[in-house]
Short mmCIF file of C-alpha atoms and ligand atoms in Angstrom, two decimals:
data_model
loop_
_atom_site.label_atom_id
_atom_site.label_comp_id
_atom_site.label_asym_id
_atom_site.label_seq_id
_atom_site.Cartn_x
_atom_site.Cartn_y
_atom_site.Cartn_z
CA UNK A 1 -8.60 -23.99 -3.68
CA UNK A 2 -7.14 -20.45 -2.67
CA UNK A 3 -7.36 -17.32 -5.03
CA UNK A 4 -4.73 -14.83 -5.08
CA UNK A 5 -5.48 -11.12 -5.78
CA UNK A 6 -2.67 -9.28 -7.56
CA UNK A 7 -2.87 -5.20 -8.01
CA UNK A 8 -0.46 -3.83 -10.68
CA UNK A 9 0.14 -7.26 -12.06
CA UNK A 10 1.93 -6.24 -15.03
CA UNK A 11 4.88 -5.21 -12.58
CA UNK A 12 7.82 -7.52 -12.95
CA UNK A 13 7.69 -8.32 -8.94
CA UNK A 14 3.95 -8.89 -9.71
CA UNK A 15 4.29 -11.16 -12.74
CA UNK A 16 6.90 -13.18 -10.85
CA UNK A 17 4.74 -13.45 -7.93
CA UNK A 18 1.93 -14.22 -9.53
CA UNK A 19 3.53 -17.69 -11.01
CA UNK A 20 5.21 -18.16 -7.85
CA UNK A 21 0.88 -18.41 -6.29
CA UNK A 22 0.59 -20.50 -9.22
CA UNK A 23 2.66 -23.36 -8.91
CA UNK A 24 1.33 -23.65 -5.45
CA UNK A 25 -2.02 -24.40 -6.90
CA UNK A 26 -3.36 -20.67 -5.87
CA UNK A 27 -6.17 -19.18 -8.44
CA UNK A 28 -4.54 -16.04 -9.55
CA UNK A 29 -6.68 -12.98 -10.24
CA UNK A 30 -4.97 -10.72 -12.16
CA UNK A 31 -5.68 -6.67 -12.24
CA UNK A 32 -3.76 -3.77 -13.98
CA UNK A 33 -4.12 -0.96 -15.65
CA UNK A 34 -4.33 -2.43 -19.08
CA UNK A 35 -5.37 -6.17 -18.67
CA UNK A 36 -5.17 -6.96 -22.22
CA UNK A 37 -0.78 -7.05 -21.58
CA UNK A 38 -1.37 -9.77 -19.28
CA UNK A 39 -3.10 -12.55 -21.99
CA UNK A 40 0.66 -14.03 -22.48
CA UNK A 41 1.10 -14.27 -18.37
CA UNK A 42 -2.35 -15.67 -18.72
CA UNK A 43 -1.53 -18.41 -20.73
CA UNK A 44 1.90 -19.31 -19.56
CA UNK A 45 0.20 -19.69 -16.03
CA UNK A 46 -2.89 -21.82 -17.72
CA UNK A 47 0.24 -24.52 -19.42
CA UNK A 48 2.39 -24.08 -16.80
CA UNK A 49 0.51 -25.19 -13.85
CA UNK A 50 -2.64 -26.15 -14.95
CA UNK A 51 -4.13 -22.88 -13.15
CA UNK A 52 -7.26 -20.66 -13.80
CA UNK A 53 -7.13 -16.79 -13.91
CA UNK A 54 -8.68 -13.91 -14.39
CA UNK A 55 -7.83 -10.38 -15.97
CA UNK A 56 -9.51 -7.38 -14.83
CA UNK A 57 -8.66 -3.77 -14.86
CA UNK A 58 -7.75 -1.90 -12.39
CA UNK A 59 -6.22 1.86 -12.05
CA UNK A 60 -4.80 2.75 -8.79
CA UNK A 61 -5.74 6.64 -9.01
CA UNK A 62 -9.36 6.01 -9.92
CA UNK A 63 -10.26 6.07 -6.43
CA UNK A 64 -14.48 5.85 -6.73
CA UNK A 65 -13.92 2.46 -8.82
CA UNK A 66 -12.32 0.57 -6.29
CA UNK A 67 -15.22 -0.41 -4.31
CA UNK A 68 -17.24 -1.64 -7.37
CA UNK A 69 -13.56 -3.21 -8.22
CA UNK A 70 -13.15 -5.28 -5.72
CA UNK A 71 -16.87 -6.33 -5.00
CA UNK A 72 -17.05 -7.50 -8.24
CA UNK A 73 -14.63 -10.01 -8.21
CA UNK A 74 -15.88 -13.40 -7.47
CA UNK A 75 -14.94 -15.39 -5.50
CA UNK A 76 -13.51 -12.89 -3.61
CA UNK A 77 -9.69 -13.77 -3.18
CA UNK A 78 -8.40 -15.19 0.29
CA UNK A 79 -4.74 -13.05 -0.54
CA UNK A 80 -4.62 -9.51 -1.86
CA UNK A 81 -1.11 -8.24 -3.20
CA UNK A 82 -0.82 -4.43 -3.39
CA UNK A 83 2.56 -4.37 -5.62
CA UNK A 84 2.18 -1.47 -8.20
CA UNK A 85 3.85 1.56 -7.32
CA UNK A 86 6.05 4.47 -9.36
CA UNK A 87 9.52 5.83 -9.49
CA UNK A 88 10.03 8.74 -11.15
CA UNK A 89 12.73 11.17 -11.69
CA UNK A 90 13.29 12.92 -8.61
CA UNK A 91 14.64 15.94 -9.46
CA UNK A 92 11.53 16.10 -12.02
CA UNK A 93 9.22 15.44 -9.26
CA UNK A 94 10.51 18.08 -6.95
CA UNK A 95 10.42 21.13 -9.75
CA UNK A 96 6.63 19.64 -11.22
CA UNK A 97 4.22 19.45 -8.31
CA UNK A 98 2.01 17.08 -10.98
CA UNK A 99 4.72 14.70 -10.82
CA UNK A 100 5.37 14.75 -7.31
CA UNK A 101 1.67 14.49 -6.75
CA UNK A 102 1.25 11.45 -8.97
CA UNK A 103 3.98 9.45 -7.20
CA UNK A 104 2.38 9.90 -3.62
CA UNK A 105 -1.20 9.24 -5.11
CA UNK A 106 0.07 5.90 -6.48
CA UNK A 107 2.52 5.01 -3.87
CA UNK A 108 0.30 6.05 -1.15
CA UNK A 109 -3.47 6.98 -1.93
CA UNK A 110 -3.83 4.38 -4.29
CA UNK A 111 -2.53 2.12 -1.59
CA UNK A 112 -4.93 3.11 1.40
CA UNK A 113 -7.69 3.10 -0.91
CA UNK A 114 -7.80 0.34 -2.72
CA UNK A 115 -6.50 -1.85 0.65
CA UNK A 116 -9.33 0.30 3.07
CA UNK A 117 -11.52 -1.33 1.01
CA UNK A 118 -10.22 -5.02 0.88
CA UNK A 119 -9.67 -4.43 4.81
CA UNK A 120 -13.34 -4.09 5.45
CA UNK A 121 -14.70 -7.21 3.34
CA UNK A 122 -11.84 -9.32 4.88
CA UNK A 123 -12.82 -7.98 8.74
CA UNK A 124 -16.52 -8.81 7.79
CA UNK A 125 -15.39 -12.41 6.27
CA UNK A 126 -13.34 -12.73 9.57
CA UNK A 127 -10.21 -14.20 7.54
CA UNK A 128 -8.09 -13.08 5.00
CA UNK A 129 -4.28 -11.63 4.53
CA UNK A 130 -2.64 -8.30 2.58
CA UNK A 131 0.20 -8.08 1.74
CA UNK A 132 1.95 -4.56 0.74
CA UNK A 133 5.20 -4.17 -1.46
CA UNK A 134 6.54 -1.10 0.01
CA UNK A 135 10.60 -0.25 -0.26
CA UNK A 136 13.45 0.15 2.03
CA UNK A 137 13.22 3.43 0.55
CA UNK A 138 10.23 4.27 3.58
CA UNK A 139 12.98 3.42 6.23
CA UNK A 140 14.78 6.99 6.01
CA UNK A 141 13.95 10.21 4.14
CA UNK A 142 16.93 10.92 1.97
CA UNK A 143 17.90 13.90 -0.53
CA UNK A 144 18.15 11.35 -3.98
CA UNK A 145 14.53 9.79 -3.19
CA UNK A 146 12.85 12.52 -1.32
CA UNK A 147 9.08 11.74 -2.55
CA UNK A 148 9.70 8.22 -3.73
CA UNK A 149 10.74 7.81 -0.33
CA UNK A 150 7.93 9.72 1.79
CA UNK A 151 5.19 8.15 -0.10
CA UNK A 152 6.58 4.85 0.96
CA UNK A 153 7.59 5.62 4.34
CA UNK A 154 3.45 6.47 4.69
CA UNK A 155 2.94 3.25 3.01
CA UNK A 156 5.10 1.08 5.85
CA UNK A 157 3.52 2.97 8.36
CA UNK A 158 -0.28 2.52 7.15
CA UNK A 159 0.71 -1.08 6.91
CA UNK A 160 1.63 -1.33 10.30
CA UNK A 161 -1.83 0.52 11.53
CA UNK A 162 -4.03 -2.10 9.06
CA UNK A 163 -2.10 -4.93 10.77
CA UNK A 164 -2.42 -3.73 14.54
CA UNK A 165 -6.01 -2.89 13.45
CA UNK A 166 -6.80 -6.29 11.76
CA UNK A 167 -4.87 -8.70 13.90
CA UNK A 168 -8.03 -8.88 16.34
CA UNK A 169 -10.33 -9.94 13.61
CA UNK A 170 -8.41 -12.90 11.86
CA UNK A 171 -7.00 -11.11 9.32
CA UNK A 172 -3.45 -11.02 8.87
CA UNK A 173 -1.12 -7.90 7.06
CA UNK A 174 2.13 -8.28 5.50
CA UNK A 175 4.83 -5.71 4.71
CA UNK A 176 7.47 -6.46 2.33
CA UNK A 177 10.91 -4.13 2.30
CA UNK A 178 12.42 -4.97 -1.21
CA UNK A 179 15.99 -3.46 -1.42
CA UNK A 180 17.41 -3.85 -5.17
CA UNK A 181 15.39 -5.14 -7.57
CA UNK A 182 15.96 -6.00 -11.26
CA UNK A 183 12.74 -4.73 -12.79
CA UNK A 184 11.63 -2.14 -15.32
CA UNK A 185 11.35 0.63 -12.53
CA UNK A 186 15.30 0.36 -12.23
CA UNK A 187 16.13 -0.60 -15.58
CA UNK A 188 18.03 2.74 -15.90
CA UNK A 189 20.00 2.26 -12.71
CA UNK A 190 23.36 0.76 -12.17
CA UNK A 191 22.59 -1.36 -9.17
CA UNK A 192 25.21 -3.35 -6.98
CA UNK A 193 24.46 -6.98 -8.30
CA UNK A 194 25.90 -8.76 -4.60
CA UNK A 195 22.84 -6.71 -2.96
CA UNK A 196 20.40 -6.67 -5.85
CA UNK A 197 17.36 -9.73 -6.47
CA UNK A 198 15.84 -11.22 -9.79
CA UNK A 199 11.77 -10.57 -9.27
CA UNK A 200 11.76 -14.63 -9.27
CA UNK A 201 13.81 -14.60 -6.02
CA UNK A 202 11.64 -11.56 -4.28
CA UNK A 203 8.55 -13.93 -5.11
CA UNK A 204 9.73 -16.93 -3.49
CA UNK A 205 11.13 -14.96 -0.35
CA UNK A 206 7.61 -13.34 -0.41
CA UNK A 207 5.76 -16.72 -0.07
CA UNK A 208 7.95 -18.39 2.26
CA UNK A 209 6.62 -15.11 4.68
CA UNK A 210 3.39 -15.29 3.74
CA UNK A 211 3.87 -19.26 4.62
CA UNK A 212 5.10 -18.25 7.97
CA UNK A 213 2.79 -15.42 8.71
CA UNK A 214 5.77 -12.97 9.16
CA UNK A 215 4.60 -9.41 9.92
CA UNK A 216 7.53 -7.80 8.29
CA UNK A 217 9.63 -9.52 5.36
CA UNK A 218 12.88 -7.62 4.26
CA UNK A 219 13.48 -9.11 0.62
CA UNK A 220 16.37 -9.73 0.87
CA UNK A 221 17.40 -10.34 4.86
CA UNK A 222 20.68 -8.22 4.85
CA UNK A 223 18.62 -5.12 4.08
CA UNK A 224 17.34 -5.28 7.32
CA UNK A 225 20.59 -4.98 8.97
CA UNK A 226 21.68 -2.11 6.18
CA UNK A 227 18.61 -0.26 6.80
CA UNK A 228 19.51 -0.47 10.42
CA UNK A 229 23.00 0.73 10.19
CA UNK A 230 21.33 4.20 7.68
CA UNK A 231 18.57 4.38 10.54
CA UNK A 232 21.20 4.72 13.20
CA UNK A 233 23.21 7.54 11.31
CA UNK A 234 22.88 10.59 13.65
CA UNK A 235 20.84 13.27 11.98
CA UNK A 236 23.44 16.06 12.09
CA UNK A 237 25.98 13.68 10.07
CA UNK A 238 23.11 12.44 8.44
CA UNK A 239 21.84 15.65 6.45
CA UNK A 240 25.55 16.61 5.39
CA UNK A 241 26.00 12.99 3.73
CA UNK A 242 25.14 12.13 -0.35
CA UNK A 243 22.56 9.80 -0.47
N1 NAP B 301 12.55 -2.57 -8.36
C1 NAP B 301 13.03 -2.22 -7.17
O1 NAP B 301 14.26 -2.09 -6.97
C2 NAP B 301 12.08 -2.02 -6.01
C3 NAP B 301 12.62 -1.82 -4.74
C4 NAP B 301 11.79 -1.62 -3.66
C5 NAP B 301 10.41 -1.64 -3.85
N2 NAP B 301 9.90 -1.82 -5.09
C6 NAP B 301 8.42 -1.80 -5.24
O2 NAP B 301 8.00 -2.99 -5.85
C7 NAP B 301 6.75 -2.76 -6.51
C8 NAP B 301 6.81 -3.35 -7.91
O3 NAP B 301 7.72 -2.62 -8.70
P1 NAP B 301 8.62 -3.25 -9.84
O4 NAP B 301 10.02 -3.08 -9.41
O5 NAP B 301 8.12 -4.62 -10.19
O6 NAP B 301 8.40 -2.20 -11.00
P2 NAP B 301 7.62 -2.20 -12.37
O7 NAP B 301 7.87 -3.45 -13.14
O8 NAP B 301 7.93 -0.88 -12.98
O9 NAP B 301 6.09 -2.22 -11.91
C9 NAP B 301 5.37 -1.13 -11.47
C10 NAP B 301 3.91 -1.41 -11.76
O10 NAP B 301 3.07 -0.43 -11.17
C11 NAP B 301 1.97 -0.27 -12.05
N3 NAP B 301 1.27 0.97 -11.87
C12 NAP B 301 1.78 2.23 -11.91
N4 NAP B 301 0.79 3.13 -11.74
C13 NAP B 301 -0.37 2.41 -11.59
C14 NAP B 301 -1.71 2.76 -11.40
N5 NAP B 301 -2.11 4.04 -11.34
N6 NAP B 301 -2.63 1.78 -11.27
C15 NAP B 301 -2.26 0.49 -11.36
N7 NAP B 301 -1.00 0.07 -11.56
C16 NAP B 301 -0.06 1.04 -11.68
C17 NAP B 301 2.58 -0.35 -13.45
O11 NAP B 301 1.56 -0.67 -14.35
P3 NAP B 301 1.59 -0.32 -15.93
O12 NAP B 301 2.03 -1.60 -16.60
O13 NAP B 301 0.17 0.02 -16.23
O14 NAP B 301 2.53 0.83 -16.12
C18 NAP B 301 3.60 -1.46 -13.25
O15 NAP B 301 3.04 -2.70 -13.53
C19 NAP B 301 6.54 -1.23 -6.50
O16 NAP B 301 5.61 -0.91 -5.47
C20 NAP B 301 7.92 -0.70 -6.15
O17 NAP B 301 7.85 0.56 -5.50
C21 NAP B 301 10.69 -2.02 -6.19
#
């Protein structure tokens, strides 16, 4: 039987993907920053399916811990998720440098650290897949997202390195581009519903890739061809537009 590693699984994209590993008879190893909200997940996956898992906690900032984190879990998972990540208020983030700060040490750091470290064992193991939830968001710096954004544009891009870097050794790295999701990050938003996903549909799109070994997944497809239209924006009309 596989095991599944999710980080930040109290997410909504990470609960959803989580029973999605589940029903396809995956142990699912569960790690946030407070465990103890994941019990009910916990059971639901134990009736549900009929499926072991584990809770352990896990803070994406607390950089030194996530060594002893991850060689502590046994067995060590054949999949490792990296889905937590943080929105704030932009305007906020750009006046408080904390702010600003804590978004790119979640969004990015965190990232790097925690999946430098998975890297490694799964290059010594010779097998083994990541898979990162970054955003569309990376794709092009904009005014309304301007560190959201950057810290996940450095995300895609350190994604694409691990893969290029791991391909040679059996391992294999996933990037996922979520557009519009219906979560608790963008519970505040008014998002398009044609154009937005439920975290149950991101989860299945997310396995079907990981399935297929697809390098990059856009979640869902169309966002690939919308990101490519905003890429192709020349940058002098670019700047002067609201986005
Ligand atoms: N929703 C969207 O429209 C959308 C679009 C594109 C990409 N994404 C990406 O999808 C991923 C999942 O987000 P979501 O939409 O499911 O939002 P969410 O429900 O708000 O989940 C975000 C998660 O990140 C966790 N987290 C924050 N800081 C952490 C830290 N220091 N250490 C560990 N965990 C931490 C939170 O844990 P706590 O429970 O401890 O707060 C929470 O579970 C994120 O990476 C997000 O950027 C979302």
């Amino acid at each position: 039987m596989s095991t599944v590693l999710i980080l930040g699984a109290t997410s909504d994209i990470g609960m959803a993907l989580a029973k999605k590993f589940a029903s396809q008879k995956f142990d699912v190893q569960l790690a946030a920053r407070r465990p103890e909200l994941l019990e009910p997940l916990q059971s639901d996956i134990s009736i549900r399916y009929g499926i072991t898992s584990t809770l352990h906690a896990f803070d994406a900032l607390k950089y030194g811990e996530h060594a002893s984190f991850f060689n502590s879990l046994s067995p060590c998972p054949d999949v490792t998720v990296s889905v937590f990540g943080i929105l704030d208020e932009e305007d906020l983030a750009f006046d408080d440098w904390f702010v600003a700060e804590r978004m790119i040490n979640t969004n990015y750091s965190g990232a790097v650290s925690i999946l430098n470290q998975v890297a490694r064992s799964y290059i010594s193991r010779q097998r083994g897949t990541i898979i990162g939830i970054s955003s569309v968001a990376g794709d092009r710096g904009r005014a309304s997202k301007l560190i959201y954004a950057s810290s996940k544009a450095g995300f895609t891009a350190y994604l694409a390195g691990l893969r290029n870097k791991c391909f040679k050794e059996n391992v294999h790295v996933m990037t996922v581009q979520p557009g519009f999701v219906y979560t608790k990050m963008t519970e505040n938003l008014s998002l398009p519903r044609p154009i937005t996903s439920t975290p149950e549909e991101v989860a299945g799109i997310i396995y079907k890739a990981y399935q297929k070994k697809k390098n990059v997944v856009y979640v869902k497809w169309f966002w690939r061809y919308i990101m490519l239209i905003i890429k192709n924006i020349p940058e002098f009309q670019f700047k002067k537009m609201k986005l």
